[in-house]
């Protein structure tokens, strides 16, 4: 264990929490993180130490720490955007911006990365290669900010990339680790049943899209139960249905919108095909038709096994093996997967759950609260990880 690092983290813990609170209070939506990115830039400028600060896109920030020594180029990414919702947490630093709330914990991610940047600058003499701190905009809104910052070159010549997500379902300070596939691919489907409307008293003269749509919704439930192997995992949920404007008019159309979560390309493609076949087949059996749209969202996060092992060894050394939780595949997606298409990467889940601090509300809930004690732990992890990578390279 690096005791000196641990002590130094304790000294800056309060400052990291203050940073998180400022970002929380000034929550901004995807692609609109103007004040947030300005604030991050200011904090990075205060750190100084030769950090080269750039703006890959209008609301993202990157700081580069170059050493004069040969070594790997390591990128660490934090997302910085909030969600479109009103905050009901009653926290003294609750969002001042109506319709924007940091209910996913990205404020914490940004604060952790700023803390790690500060400490790694202090430890520069122990580092080799180059470290890039990426504060990415717009994770919450597919196609997401990752694609844009990668196009802007943030990963050019990068050897490995790291990221984390705070999660309230794990106890504060526990590290959720999984090698290989970690998250689901997150897609959206839209079905439009094209019927023929008319008077409610004469359904025989119409092609009622609501009755056809109801049958389609029921049939969608058989995709997982009857058409996909029990050993595979996926979710298909219908979440939005709309049709009609009056009690006595059969409408022309019905819209069915939902989401698909899957963990393999085969299952993803199969669900995509079955949604189309089922809806068109059922609609046509009733003399109507169905139009299908399928939007592929974020791909699965794939954790490189070697990097996973390395991170696990660092965590065991710095925090103890009892702080590691080997988790299964998780459902929420993240555009961190885009980075891993360019270079190997590792992403973990850091617990912020503490019943005594009222963290029982899930992420994306207007009453979401995080246990901020996890923030310095995140700083310590990232700093120890990068220091460990440099040591492994030079020894
Ligand atoms: Ni998130």
Short mmCIF file of C-alpha atoms and ligand atoms in Angstrom, two decimals:
data_model
loop_
_atom_site.label_atom_id
_atom_site.label_comp_id
_atom_site.label_asym_id
_atom_site.label_seq_id
_atom_site.Cartn_x
_atom_site.Cartn_y
_atom_site.Cartn_z
CA UNK A 1 0.00 0.00 0.00
CA UNK A 2 1.15 3.51 -0.84
CA UNK A 3 0.53 5.16 2.54
CA UNK A 4 1.92 8.50 1.43
CA UNK A 5 -0.61 8.63 -1.41
CA UNK A 6 -3.42 7.69 0.96
CA UNK A 7 -2.50 10.53 3.32
CA UNK A 8 -2.24 13.02 0.48
CA UNK A 9 -5.69 11.99 -0.77
CA UNK A 10 -7.12 12.63 2.69
CA UNK A 11 -5.67 16.13 2.59
CA UNK A 12 -7.44 17.01 -0.65
CA UNK A 13 -10.67 15.04 0.02
CA UNK A 14 -12.65 18.09 1.10
CA UNK A 15 -11.61 20.01 -1.99
CA UNK A 16 -12.70 17.14 -4.25
CA UNK A 17 -16.10 17.11 -2.55
CA UNK A 18 -16.40 20.88 -2.97
CA UNK A 19 -15.68 20.53 -6.69
CA UNK A 20 -18.34 17.85 -7.00
CA UNK A 21 -20.87 20.09 -5.22
CA UNK A 22 -20.16 23.03 -7.50
CA UNK A 23 -20.69 20.88 -10.58
CA UNK A 24 -23.80 19.36 -9.00
CA UNK A 25 -25.29 22.77 -8.29
CA UNK A 26 -24.61 23.93 -11.86
CA UNK A 27 -25.94 20.82 -13.60
CA UNK A 28 -26.02 21.14 -17.39
CA UNK A 29 -27.54 18.91 -20.04
CA UNK A 30 -25.69 16.95 -22.72
CA UNK A 31 -23.98 19.17 -25.32
CA UNK A 32 -24.69 22.25 -23.14
CA UNK A 33 -21.95 21.76 -20.51
CA UNK A 34 -20.63 25.31 -20.99
CA UNK A 35 -20.22 26.46 -17.37
CA UNK A 36 -19.15 22.98 -16.31
CA UNK A 37 -16.36 22.79 -18.88
CA UNK A 38 -15.25 26.38 -18.05
CA UNK A 39 -15.13 25.47 -14.38
CA UNK A 40 -13.11 22.30 -15.08
CA UNK A 41 -10.72 24.33 -17.25
CA UNK A 42 -10.20 26.84 -14.40
CA UNK A 43 -9.52 24.08 -11.88
CA UNK A 44 -7.02 22.49 -14.28
CA UNK A 45 -5.30 25.84 -14.82
CA UNK A 46 -4.96 26.20 -11.04
CA UNK A 47 -3.25 22.81 -10.89
CA UNK A 48 -0.73 24.04 -13.47
CA UNK A 49 2.36 21.83 -13.40
CA UNK A 50 2.69 21.91 -17.17
CA UNK A 51 -0.77 20.49 -17.91
CA UNK A 52 -1.64 21.20 -21.53
CA UNK A 53 -5.34 22.07 -21.64
CA UNK A 54 -7.40 21.83 -24.83
CA UNK A 55 -11.06 21.70 -25.83
CA UNK A 56 -11.63 18.78 -28.23
CA UNK A 57 -15.24 19.98 -28.74
CA UNK A 58 -17.24 23.02 -27.59
CA UNK A 59 -18.04 21.60 -24.14
CA UNK A 60 -15.38 18.95 -23.49
CA UNK A 61 -11.95 19.44 -21.93
CA UNK A 62 -8.71 17.52 -22.14
CA UNK A 63 -5.59 18.01 -20.03
CA UNK A 64 -2.34 16.32 -21.04
CA UNK A 65 0.51 15.61 -18.65
CA UNK A 66 3.74 14.88 -20.51
CA UNK A 67 6.78 13.39 -18.86
CA UNK A 68 10.19 13.38 -20.52
CA UNK A 69 10.42 9.63 -20.09
CA UNK A 70 9.48 6.94 -22.55
CA UNK A 71 6.34 5.08 -21.58
CA UNK A 72 2.73 4.29 -22.36
CA UNK A 73 0.16 6.94 -23.27
CA UNK A 74 -2.66 6.47 -20.78
CA UNK A 75 -6.07 8.15 -21.04
CA UNK A 76 -8.60 8.47 -18.23
CA UNK A 77 -12.11 9.55 -19.05
CA UNK A 78 -14.83 11.14 -16.93
CA UNK A 79 -18.24 12.15 -18.26
CA UNK A 80 -19.60 15.53 -17.13
CA UNK A 81 -23.24 15.89 -18.22
CA UNK A 82 -26.50 15.89 -16.24
CA UNK A 83 -29.96 14.49 -16.95
CA UNK A 84 -33.12 16.33 -18.04
CA UNK A 85 -35.11 16.26 -14.78
CA UNK A 86 -35.91 18.44 -11.77
CA UNK A 87 -34.00 17.66 -8.60
CA UNK A 88 -35.97 16.80 -5.43
CA UNK A 89 -33.07 15.83 -3.18
CA UNK A 90 -33.41 18.83 -0.77
CA UNK A 91 -29.61 19.02 -0.67
CA UNK A 92 -28.22 22.49 0.13
CA UNK A 93 -26.25 22.29 -3.12
CA UNK A 94 -29.12 20.96 -5.24
CA UNK A 95 -29.19 21.93 -8.91
CA UNK A 96 -29.96 25.59 -9.52
CA UNK A 97 -30.90 24.79 -13.08
CA UNK A 98 -34.49 23.74 -13.54
CA UNK A 99 -34.79 20.68 -15.71
CA UNK A 100 -31.19 19.54 -15.15
CA UNK A 101 -29.89 17.28 -12.40
CA UNK A 102 -26.75 15.26 -11.81
CA UNK A 103 -28.67 12.13 -10.88
CA UNK A 104 -26.23 9.73 -12.53
CA UNK A 105 -23.14 10.79 -10.60
CA UNK A 106 -21.18 12.33 -13.48
CA UNK A 107 -20.46 15.34 -11.21
CA UNK A 108 -18.57 12.86 -9.01
CA UNK A 109 -16.70 11.40 -12.00
CA UNK A 110 -15.47 14.86 -13.01
CA UNK A 111 -14.42 15.72 -9.43
CA UNK A 112 -12.53 12.41 -9.08
CA UNK A 113 -10.64 13.00 -12.33
CA UNK A 114 -9.71 16.55 -11.29
CA UNK A 115 -8.41 15.16 -8.00
CA UNK A 116 -6.39 12.50 -9.82
CA UNK A 117 -4.98 15.12 -12.24
CA UNK A 118 -3.84 17.23 -9.31
CA UNK A 119 -2.09 14.32 -7.57
CA UNK A 120 -0.52 12.90 -10.72
CA UNK A 121 0.98 16.32 -11.44
CA UNK A 122 2.46 16.20 -7.94
CA UNK A 123 3.82 12.71 -8.62
CA UNK A 124 5.11 13.60 -12.07
CA UNK A 125 8.66 12.51 -11.22
CA UNK A 126 7.37 8.97 -10.64
CA UNK A 127 5.61 8.79 -14.00
CA UNK A 128 6.65 7.92 -17.52
CA UNK A 129 4.96 8.31 -20.87
CA UNK A 130 1.95 10.61 -21.09
CA UNK A 131 -1.33 10.90 -19.18
CA UNK A 132 -4.47 12.35 -20.76
CA UNK A 133 -7.41 13.46 -18.63
CA UNK A 134 -10.55 13.50 -20.76
CA UNK A 135 -13.62 15.35 -19.46
CA UNK A 136 -16.21 14.14 -21.93
CA UNK A 137 -19.50 15.87 -22.64
CA UNK A 138 -22.85 14.26 -23.50
CA UNK A 139 -22.69 10.68 -22.32
CA UNK A 140 -26.42 10.67 -21.59
CA UNK A 141 -27.61 11.48 -25.08
CA UNK A 142 -26.82 8.94 -27.84
CA UNK A 143 -24.97 9.01 -30.19
CA UNK A 144 -23.03 10.58 -27.29
CA UNK A 145 -19.96 12.71 -26.81
CA UNK A 146 -17.40 9.88 -26.92
CA UNK A 147 -17.60 9.57 -30.70
CA UNK A 148 -17.01 13.31 -31.08
CA UNK A 149 -13.99 13.58 -28.79
CA UNK A 150 -12.43 10.49 -30.38
CA UNK A 151 -12.94 12.04 -33.82
CA UNK A 152 -11.25 15.15 -32.44
CA UNK A 153 -8.19 13.01 -31.73
CA UNK A 154 -8.18 12.50 -27.95
CA UNK A 155 -7.17 8.86 -28.39
CA UNK A 156 -4.51 9.36 -31.07
CA UNK A 157 -1.45 7.34 -29.99
CA UNK A 158 -3.16 6.27 -26.73
CA UNK A 159 -2.17 2.79 -25.51
CA UNK A 160 -4.85 2.21 -22.88
CA UNK A 161 -7.92 3.95 -21.49
CA UNK A 162 -9.62 3.85 -18.08
CA UNK A 163 -12.93 4.98 -16.69
CA UNK A 164 -15.32 4.38 -13.83
CA UNK A 165 -18.94 4.84 -12.85
CA UNK A 166 -20.24 5.55 -9.36
CA UNK A 167 -23.07 3.19 -8.36
CA UNK A 168 -25.38 3.34 -5.38
CA UNK A 169 -26.14 -0.41 -5.45
CA UNK A 170 -22.65 -1.21 -4.11
CA UNK A 171 -21.49 -0.13 -0.66
CA UNK A 172 -19.28 2.94 -0.51
CA UNK A 173 -15.72 2.25 -1.56
CA UNK A 174 -16.30 -1.21 -3.01
CA UNK A 175 -14.89 -1.82 -6.49
CA UNK A 176 -17.17 -3.72 -8.86
CA UNK A 177 -14.96 -5.55 -11.33
CA UNK A 178 -15.64 -7.72 -14.34
CA UNK A 179 -13.34 -8.90 -17.08
CA UNK A 180 -14.75 -9.09 -20.62
CA UNK A 181 -18.25 -7.81 -21.42
CA UNK A 182 -19.52 -5.51 -18.67
CA UNK A 183 -22.53 -3.59 -19.95
CA UNK A 184 -25.37 -4.18 -22.35
CA UNK A 185 -25.75 -2.62 -25.77
CA UNK A 186 -28.59 -0.10 -25.52
CA UNK A 187 -30.91 0.26 -28.49
CA UNK A 188 -34.27 1.89 -29.22
CA UNK A 189 -37.05 0.57 -31.48
CA UNK A 190 -40.09 2.32 -32.92
CA UNK A 191 -42.98 0.50 -34.53
CA UNK A 192 -45.73 2.39 -36.32
CA UNK A 193 -48.85 0.31 -36.97
CA UNK A 194 -50.45 1.66 -40.12
CA UNK A 195 -54.16 0.88 -39.95
CA UNK A 196 -57.20 2.71 -41.25
CA UNK A 197 -59.28 4.88 -38.97
CA UNK A 198 -62.96 5.59 -38.86
CA UNK A 199 -66.09 5.71 -36.72
CA UNK A 200 -65.92 3.74 -33.48
CA UNK A 201 -69.36 2.29 -34.17
CA UNK A 202 -68.17 0.75 -37.47
CA UNK A 203 -64.89 -1.10 -36.73
CA UNK A 204 -65.57 -3.52 -39.61
CA UNK A 205 -64.95 -0.61 -41.98
CA UNK A 206 -61.61 0.19 -40.34
CA UNK A 207 -58.26 -1.53 -39.69
CA UNK A 208 -58.01 -0.83 -36.01
CA UNK A 209 -54.31 -0.15 -35.25
CA UNK A 210 -54.89 -0.31 -31.48
CA UNK A 211 -56.11 -3.91 -31.50
CA UNK A 212 -53.27 -4.87 -33.86
CA UNK A 213 -50.77 -2.95 -31.74
CA UNK A 214 -51.94 -4.71 -28.59
CA UNK A 215 -51.29 -8.05 -30.26
CA UNK A 216 -47.83 -6.89 -31.32
CA UNK A 217 -47.00 -5.79 -27.77
CA UNK A 218 -48.06 -9.17 -26.40
CA UNK A 219 -46.05 -11.02 -29.06
CA UNK A 220 -42.93 -8.99 -28.31
CA UNK A 221 -42.93 -10.68 -24.88
CA UNK A 222 -42.31 -14.03 -26.61
CA UNK A 223 -39.02 -12.87 -28.15
CA UNK A 224 -37.13 -13.54 -24.93
CA UNK A 225 -39.23 -16.39 -23.59
CA UNK A 226 -39.53 -18.42 -26.84
CA UNK A 227 -36.97 -17.29 -29.38
CA UNK A 228 -33.73 -16.66 -27.52
CA UNK A 229 -31.63 -19.32 -25.80
CA UNK A 230 -32.05 -19.39 -22.04
CA UNK A 231 -28.26 -19.09 -21.70
CA UNK A 232 -28.30 -15.67 -23.40
CA UNK A 233 -29.28 -12.44 -21.68
CA UNK A 234 -31.34 -9.59 -23.08
CA UNK A 235 -34.20 -7.24 -22.23
CA UNK A 236 -36.95 -5.95 -24.52
CA UNK A 237 -39.31 -3.38 -22.98
CA UNK A 238 -42.20 -1.48 -24.52
CA UNK A 239 -42.13 1.89 -22.76
CA UNK A 240 -44.21 4.27 -24.81
CA UNK A 241 -47.47 3.73 -26.66
CA UNK A 242 -49.56 6.36 -28.40
CA UNK A 243 -52.68 6.33 -30.56
CA UNK A 244 -55.92 8.19 -30.89
CA UNK A 245 -57.33 11.58 -29.87
CA UNK A 246 -61.00 10.90 -29.11
CA UNK A 247 -63.21 8.29 -27.48
CA UNK A 248 -65.25 7.64 -30.61
CA UNK A 249 -62.67 7.67 -33.39
CA UNK A 250 -60.59 4.68 -34.38
CA UNK A 251 -57.23 6.24 -35.27
CA UNK A 252 -55.14 5.58 -38.37
CA UNK A 253 -51.94 4.75 -36.53
CA UNK A 254 -50.48 3.47 -33.33
CA UNK A 255 -46.87 4.05 -32.23
CA UNK A 256 -45.04 1.56 -30.04
CA UNK A 257 -41.64 2.62 -28.69
CA UNK A 258 -39.29 0.67 -26.51
CA UNK A 259 -35.75 -0.35 -25.66
CA UNK A 260 -33.57 -3.38 -26.21
CA UNK A 261 -30.58 -4.39 -24.07
CA UNK A 262 -28.31 -7.17 -25.25
CA UNK A 263 -24.80 -8.51 -24.71
CA UNK A 264 -23.85 -10.06 -28.04
CA UNK A 265 -24.05 -9.04 -31.68
CA UNK A 266 -25.98 -12.24 -32.53
CA UNK A 267 -28.71 -11.62 -29.96
CA UNK A 268 -28.89 -7.95 -30.85
CA UNK A 269 -29.35 -8.75 -34.54
CA UNK A 270 -31.91 -11.48 -33.80
CA UNK A 271 -34.06 -9.17 -31.66
CA UNK A 272 -33.85 -6.46 -34.30
CA UNK A 273 -35.05 -8.94 -36.97
CA UNK A 274 -37.80 -10.46 -34.80
CA UNK A 275 -39.26 -7.07 -33.87
CA UNK A 276 -39.61 -6.34 -37.55
CA UNK A 277 -40.99 -9.77 -38.52
CA UNK A 278 -43.49 -9.95 -35.66
CA UNK A 279 -44.89 -6.47 -36.12
CA UNK A 280 -45.16 -6.67 -39.89
CA UNK A 281 -46.48 -10.24 -39.84
CA UNK A 282 -49.19 -9.46 -37.28
CA UNK A 283 -50.16 -6.20 -38.95
CA UNK A 284 -50.39 -7.86 -42.36
CA UNK A 285 -52.47 -10.72 -40.98
CA UNK A 286 -55.03 -8.03 -40.10
CA UNK A 287 -54.81 -6.31 -43.45
CA UNK A 288 -52.70 -3.48 -42.09
CA UNK A 289 -48.98 -2.79 -42.15
CA UNK A 290 -46.21 -1.85 -39.74
CA UNK A 291 -43.15 0.34 -40.19
CA UNK A 292 -40.03 -0.36 -38.16
CA UNK A 293 -37.18 1.81 -37.06
CA UNK A 294 -34.28 0.48 -35.02
CA UNK A 295 -31.62 2.79 -33.57
CA UNK A 296 -28.47 1.17 -32.33
CA UNK A 297 -27.23 2.97 -29.22
CA UNK A 298 -24.07 2.34 -27.24
CA UNK A 299 -22.26 -0.96 -27.68
CA UNK A 300 -21.24 -3.17 -24.78
CA UNK A 301 -18.26 -2.17 -22.69
CA UNK A 302 -15.53 -4.79 -23.08
CA UNK A 303 -12.91 -4.88 -20.33
CA UNK A 304 -9.50 -6.00 -21.50
CA UNK A 305 -8.57 -9.05 -19.35
CA UNK A 306 -4.93 -7.97 -18.83
CA UNK A 307 -5.87 -4.43 -17.79
CA UNK A 308 -8.61 -5.84 -15.54
CA UNK A 309 -6.06 -8.07 -13.78
CA UNK A 310 -3.69 -5.16 -13.40
CA UNK A 311 -6.34 -2.85 -11.92
CA UNK A 312 -7.42 -5.62 -9.56
CA UNK A 313 -3.85 -6.04 -8.32
CA UNK A 314 -3.56 -2.29 -7.69
CA UNK A 315 -6.87 -2.21 -5.78
CA UNK A 316 -5.90 -5.25 -3.71
CA UNK A 317 -2.61 -3.62 -2.82
CA UNK A 318 -4.01 -0.18 -2.03
CA UNK A 319 -7.40 -1.00 -0.49
CA UNK A 320 -7.37 -4.72 0.33
CA UNK A 321 -8.95 -7.67 -1.49
CA UNK A 322 -12.13 -7.35 0.60
CA UNK A 323 -12.94 -4.11 -1.23
CA UNK A 324 -13.31 -5.99 -4.52
CA UNK A 325 -16.67 -7.28 -5.64
CA UNK A 326 -16.70 -9.52 -8.69
CA UNK A 327 -19.85 -8.41 -10.44
CA UNK A 328 -21.83 -9.86 -13.31
CA UNK A 329 -22.89 -8.10 -16.47
CA UNK A 330 -24.80 -4.91 -15.75
CA UNK A 331 -27.69 -3.41 -17.65
CA UNK A 332 -26.97 0.35 -18.04
CA UNK A 333 -24.91 1.23 -21.09
CA UNK A 334 -22.16 3.83 -21.43
CA UNK A 335 -20.38 5.33 -24.42
CA UNK A 336 -17.05 4.40 -22.82
CA UNK A 337 -17.42 1.44 -25.21
CA UNK A 338 -16.43 3.79 -28.06
CA UNK A 339 -12.97 4.29 -26.57
CA UNK A 340 -12.45 0.55 -26.35
CA UNK A 341 -12.95 0.25 -30.08
CA UNK A 342 -9.74 2.27 -30.46
CA UNK A 343 -7.53 0.83 -27.73
CA UNK A 344 -7.82 -1.63 -24.82
CA UNK A 345 -9.63 -0.24 -21.82
CA UNK A 346 -10.91 -0.97 -18.36
CA UNK A 347 -14.04 0.40 -16.69
CA UNK A 348 -15.24 -0.34 -13.18
CA UNK A 349 -18.11 0.43 -10.85
CA UNK A 350 -17.26 2.28 -7.64
CA UNK A 351 -19.81 1.98 -4.82
CA UNK A 352 -21.46 5.04 -3.24
CA UNK A 353 -24.18 3.19 -1.31
CA UNK A 354 -24.58 3.99 2.37
CA UNK A 355 -28.04 3.62 3.95
CA UNK A 356 -27.12 6.05 6.75
CA UNK A 357 -26.62 8.77 4.18
CA UNK A 358 -29.93 8.23 2.41
CA UNK A 359 -28.53 6.77 -0.79
CA UNK A 360 -31.42 4.37 -1.31
CA UNK A 361 -32.81 6.13 -4.38
CA UNK A 362 -31.51 4.75 -7.66
CA UNK A 363 -29.58 6.67 -10.29
CA UNK A 364 -31.78 8.78 -12.59
CA UNK A 365 -34.21 9.33 -9.66
CA UNK A 366 -35.04 12.97 -8.67
CA UNK A 367 -34.11 12.09 -5.06
CA UNK A 368 -30.78 10.45 -5.95
CA UNK A 369 -28.05 11.11 -3.35
CA UNK A 370 -24.47 9.81 -3.36
CA UNK A 371 -22.16 9.09 -0.46
CA UNK A 372 -19.33 11.52 -1.21
CA UNK A 373 -16.87 9.46 0.82
CA UNK A 374 -16.44 7.44 -2.38
CA UNK A 375 -14.89 10.43 -4.18
CA UNK A 376 -11.46 10.45 -2.49
CA UNK A 377 -11.40 6.66 -2.88
CA UNK A 378 -11.87 7.15 -6.61
CA UNK A 379 -9.01 9.67 -6.67
CA UNK A 380 -6.75 7.28 -4.79
CA UNK A 381 -7.61 4.41 -7.14
CA UNK A 382 -6.91 6.32 -10.37
CA UNK A 383 -3.69 7.82 -9.01
CA UNK A 384 -2.43 4.47 -7.73
CA UNK A 385 -3.38 2.85 -11.03
CA UNK A 386 -1.41 5.29 -13.18
CA UNK A 387 1.57 5.24 -10.79
CA UNK A 388 1.43 1.45 -10.93
CA UNK A 389 1.36 1.45 -14.73
CA UNK A 390 4.48 3.64 -14.86
CA UNK A 391 6.26 1.44 -12.33
CA UNK A 392 5.40 -1.71 -14.27
CA UNK A 393 6.73 -0.13 -17.46
CA UNK A 394 10.04 1.04 -16.02
CA UNK A 395 10.81 -2.03 -13.90
NI1 LIG B 1 -24.01 7.62 -16.06
#
